[in-house]
Short mmCIF file of C-alpha atoms in Angstrom, two decimals:
data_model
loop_
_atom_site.label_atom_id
_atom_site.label_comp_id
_atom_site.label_asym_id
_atom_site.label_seq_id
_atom_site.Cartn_x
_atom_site.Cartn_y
_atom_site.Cartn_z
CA UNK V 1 28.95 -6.58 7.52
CA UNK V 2 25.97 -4.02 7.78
CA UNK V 3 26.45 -1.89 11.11
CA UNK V 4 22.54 -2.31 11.58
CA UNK V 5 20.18 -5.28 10.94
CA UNK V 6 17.60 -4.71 7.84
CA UNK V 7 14.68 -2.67 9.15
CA UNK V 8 15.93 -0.81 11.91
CA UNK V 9 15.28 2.91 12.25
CA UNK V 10 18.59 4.94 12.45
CA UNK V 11 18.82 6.78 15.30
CA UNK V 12 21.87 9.15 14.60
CA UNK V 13 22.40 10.30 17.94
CA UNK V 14 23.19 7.29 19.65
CA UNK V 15 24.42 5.72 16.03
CA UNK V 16 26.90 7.71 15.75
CA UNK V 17 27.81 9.92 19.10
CA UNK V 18 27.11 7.14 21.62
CA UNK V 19 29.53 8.69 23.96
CA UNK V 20 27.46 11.91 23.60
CA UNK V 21 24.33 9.80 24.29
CA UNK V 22 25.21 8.34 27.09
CA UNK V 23 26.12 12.16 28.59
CA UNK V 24 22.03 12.81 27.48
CA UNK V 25 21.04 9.67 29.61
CA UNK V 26 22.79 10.90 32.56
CA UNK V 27 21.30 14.32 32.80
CA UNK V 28 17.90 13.42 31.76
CA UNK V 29 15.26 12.89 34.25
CA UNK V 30 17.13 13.03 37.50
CA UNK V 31 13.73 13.20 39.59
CA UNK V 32 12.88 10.17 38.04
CA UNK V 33 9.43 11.19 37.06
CA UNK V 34 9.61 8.42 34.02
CA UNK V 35 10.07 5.53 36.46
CA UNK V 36 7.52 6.71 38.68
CA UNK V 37 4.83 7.16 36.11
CA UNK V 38 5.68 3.54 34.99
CA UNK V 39 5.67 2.18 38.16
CA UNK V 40 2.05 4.20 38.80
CA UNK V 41 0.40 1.58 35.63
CA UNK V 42 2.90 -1.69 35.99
CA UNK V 43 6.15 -2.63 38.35
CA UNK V 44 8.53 -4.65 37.43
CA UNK V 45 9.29 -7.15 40.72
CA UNK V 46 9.31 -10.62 39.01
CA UNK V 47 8.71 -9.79 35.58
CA UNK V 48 10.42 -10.34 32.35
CA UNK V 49 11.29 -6.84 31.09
CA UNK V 50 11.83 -6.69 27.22
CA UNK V 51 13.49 -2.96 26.54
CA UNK V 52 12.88 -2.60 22.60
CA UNK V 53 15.57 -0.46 21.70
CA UNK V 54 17.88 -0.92 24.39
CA UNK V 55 21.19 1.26 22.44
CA UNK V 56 24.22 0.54 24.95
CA UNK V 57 21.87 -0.86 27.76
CA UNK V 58 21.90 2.31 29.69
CA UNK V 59 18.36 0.91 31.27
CA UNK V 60 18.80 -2.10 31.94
CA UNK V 61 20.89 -2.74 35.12
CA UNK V 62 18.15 -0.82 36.90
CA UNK V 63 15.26 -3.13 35.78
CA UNK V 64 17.33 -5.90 36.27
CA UNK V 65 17.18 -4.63 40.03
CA UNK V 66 14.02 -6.19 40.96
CA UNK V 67 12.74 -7.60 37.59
CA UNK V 68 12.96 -11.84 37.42
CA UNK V 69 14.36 -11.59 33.89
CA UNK V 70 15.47 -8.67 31.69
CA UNK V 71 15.83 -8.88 28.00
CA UNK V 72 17.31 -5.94 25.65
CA UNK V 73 16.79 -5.93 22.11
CA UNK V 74 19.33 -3.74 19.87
CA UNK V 75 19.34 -3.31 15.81
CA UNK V 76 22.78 -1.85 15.89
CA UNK V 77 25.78 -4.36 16.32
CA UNK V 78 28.32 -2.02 18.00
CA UNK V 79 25.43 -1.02 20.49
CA UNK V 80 24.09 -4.48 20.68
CA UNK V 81 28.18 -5.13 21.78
CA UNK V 82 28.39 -2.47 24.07
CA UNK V 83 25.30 -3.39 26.27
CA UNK V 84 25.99 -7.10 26.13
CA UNK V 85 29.30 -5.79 28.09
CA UNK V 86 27.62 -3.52 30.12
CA UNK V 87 25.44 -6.25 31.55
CA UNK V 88 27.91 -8.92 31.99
CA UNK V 89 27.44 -10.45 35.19
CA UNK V 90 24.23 -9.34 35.84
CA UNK V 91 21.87 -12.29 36.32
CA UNK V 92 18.84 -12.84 34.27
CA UNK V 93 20.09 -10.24 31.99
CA UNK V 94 20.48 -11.18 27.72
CA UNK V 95 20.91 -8.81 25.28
CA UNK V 96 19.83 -9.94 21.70
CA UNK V 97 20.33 -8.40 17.97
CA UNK V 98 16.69 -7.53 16.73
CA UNK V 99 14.09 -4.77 15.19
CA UNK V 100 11.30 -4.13 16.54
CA UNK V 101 9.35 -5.28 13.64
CA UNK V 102 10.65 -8.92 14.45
CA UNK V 103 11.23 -9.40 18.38
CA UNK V 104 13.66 -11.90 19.22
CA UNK V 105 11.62 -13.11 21.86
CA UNK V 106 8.85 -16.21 22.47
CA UNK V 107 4.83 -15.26 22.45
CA UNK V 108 3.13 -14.15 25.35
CA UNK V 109 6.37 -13.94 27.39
CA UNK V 110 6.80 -10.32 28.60
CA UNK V 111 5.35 -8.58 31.45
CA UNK V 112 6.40 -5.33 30.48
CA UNK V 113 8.06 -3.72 27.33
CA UNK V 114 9.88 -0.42 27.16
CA UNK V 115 10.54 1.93 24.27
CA UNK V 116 12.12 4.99 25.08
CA UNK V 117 12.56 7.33 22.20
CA UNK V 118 13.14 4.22 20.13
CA UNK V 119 11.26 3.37 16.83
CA UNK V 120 7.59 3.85 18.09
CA UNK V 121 6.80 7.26 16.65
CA UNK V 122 3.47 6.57 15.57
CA UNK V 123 2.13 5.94 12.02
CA UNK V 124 4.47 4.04 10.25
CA UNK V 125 5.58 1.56 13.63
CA UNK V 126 1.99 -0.49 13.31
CA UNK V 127 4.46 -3.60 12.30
CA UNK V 128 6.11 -3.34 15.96
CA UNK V 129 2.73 -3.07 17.22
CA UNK V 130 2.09 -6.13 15.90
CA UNK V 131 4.69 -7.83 17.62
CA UNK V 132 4.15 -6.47 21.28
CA UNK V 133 0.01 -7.78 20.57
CA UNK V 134 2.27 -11.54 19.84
CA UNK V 135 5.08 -11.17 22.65
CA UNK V 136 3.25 -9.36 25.71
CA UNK V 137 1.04 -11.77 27.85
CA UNK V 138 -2.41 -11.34 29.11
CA UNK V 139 -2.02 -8.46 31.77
CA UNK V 140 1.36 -7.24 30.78
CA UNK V 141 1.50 -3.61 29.95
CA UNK V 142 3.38 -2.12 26.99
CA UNK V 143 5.21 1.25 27.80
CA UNK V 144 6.46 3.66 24.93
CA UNK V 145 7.89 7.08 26.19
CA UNK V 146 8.15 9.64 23.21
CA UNK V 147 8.28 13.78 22.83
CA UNK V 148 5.66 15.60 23.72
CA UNK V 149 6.38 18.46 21.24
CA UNK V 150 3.35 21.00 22.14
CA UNK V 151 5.14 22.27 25.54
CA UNK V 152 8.33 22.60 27.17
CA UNK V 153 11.27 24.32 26.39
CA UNK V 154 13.02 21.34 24.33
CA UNK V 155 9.35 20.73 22.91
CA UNK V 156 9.83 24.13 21.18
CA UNK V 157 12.90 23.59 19.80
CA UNK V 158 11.72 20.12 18.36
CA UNK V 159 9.14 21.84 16.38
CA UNK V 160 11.83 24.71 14.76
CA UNK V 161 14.10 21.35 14.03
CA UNK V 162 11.24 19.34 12.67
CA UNK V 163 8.56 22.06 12.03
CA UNK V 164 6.48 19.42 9.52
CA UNK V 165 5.85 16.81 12.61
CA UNK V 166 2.18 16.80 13.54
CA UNK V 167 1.89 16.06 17.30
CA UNK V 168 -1.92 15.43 17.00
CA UNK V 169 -1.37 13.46 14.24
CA UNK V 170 1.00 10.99 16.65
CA UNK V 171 -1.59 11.66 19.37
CA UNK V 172 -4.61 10.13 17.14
CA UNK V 173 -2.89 7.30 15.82
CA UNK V 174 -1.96 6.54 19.64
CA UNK V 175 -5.76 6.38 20.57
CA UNK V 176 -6.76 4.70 17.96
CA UNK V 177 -4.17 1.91 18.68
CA UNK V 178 -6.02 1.88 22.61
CA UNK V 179 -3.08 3.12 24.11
CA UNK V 180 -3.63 5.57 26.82
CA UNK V 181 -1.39 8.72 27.60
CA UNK V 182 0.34 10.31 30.49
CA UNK V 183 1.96 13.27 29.81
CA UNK V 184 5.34 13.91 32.03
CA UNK V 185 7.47 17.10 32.48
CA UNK V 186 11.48 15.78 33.11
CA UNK V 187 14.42 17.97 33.14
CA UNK V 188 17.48 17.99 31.51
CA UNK V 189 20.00 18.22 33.99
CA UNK V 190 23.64 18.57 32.98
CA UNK V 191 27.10 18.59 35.11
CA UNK V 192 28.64 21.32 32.19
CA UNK V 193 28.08 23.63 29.77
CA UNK V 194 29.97 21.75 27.65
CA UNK V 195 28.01 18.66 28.20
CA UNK V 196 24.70 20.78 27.37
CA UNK V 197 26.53 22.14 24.01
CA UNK V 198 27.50 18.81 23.16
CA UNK V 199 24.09 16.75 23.41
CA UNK V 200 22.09 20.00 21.88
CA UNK V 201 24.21 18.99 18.84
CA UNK V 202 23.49 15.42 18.57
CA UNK V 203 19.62 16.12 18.46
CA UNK V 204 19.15 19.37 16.98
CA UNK V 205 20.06 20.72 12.95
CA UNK V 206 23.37 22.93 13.24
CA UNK V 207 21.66 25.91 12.80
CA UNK V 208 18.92 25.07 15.77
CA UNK V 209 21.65 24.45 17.90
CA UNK V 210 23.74 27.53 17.10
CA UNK V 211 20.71 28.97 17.70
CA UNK V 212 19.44 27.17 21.14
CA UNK V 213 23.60 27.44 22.64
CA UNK V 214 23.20 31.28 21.80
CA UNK V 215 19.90 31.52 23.36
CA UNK V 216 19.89 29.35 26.59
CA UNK V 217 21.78 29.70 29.77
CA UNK V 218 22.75 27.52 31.89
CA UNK V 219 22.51 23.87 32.57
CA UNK V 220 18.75 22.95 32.81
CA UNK V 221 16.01 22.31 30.67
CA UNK V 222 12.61 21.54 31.30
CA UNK V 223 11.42 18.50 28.64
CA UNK V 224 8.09 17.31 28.12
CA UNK V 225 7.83 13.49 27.39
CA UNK V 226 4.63 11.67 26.24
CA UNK V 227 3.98 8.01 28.16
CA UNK V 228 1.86 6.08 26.02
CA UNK V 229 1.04 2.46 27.91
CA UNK V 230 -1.16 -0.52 26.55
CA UNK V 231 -2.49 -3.33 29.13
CA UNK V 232 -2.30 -6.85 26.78
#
């Protein structure tokens, strides 16, 4: 049995060091700038929240907190398991197998969708655009939340990790899809060193993160984020 449905992107961090990941979720964004920003363009009260990408379901018990319906959509079974458990109990909440090229969801049912740092990358994801133009109604709002690798601290060492990436590459292909862009500054916040050793290794080349542990004290790091949002 594949571990992943045909299509989906891998995401090695969470694919393979989920227990990593979820120390990553914890310290990231603490102020809860990402939220806010979201909340700025579309809230969530009543509405059926699709999160594309949804890995163990680390979001979704907070939109299910004032959201009507919640639905999370995850390409990789043993994920796909571990949110399903996460959520049990939780009312209006169903987690589903899926890709983002093919949404497991009816047309023009979602209020608001939710990709964070999960397959929309820019070129290359148009066939997931597709499918948020069929599943988001008229006035729902798409949200997809992606590195902003020109500033910030961790923006810096995504370009020495990936130094072929064109950020205004992803930025024009963005605009051109009429999405509009607010750029955030989060932190990194972790409880240990050992925590910060341990995530910098799950999303950085070894020798980036020998070099980044070496380099950076303490338990903070400022992270610039890209939120790119659609109204349907």
């Amino acid at each position: 049995m594949r571990a992943a449905l045909e299509g989906a992107v891998p995401s090695p961090n969470i694919w393979r060091h989920p227990h990593v990941y979820e120390l990553e979720n914890e310290a990231a964004d603490p102020d809860g700038v990402v939220d806010a920003a979201m909340r700025a363009v579309r809230g969530t009260a009543g509405a059926h929240v699709l999160d594309i990408g949804c890995g163990d379901g680390y979001h979704l018990a907070r939109f299910a907190r004032d959201a009507a319906r919640v639905t999370g959509v995850e390409p990789h079974a043993r994920l796909a398991r571990a949110a399903q458990a996460r959520t049990a109990g939780l009312p209006g909440v169903e987690v589903r197998t899926g890709v983002a090229q093919r949404l497991p969801v009816p047309d023009a049912s979602v209020d608001v969708a939710h990709a964070r740092l999960a397959y929309f990358f820019g070129p290359g994801c148009e066939p997931g655009l597709a499918e948020l133009r069929r599943v988001v109604r008229r006035g729902g709002v798409a949200f997809v939340i992606d590195n902003d690798a020109t500033r910030s601290t961790f923006g810096g060492w995504f370009r020495r990790f990936l130094p072929d990436y064109d950020p205004e590459r992803v930025e024009r292909f963005w605009v051109r899809q009429g999405f509009q862009r607010t750029p955030l500054t989060i932190r990194w916040c972790f409880a240990t060193r050992a925590d910060f050793e341990a995530v910098v290794r799950i999303e950085l080349s070894p020798q980036v993160a020998d070099e980044v542990v070496a380099e950076h004290p303490g338990l903070e790091v400022d992270y610039a984020l890209n939120l790119w949002w659609k109204e349907y």
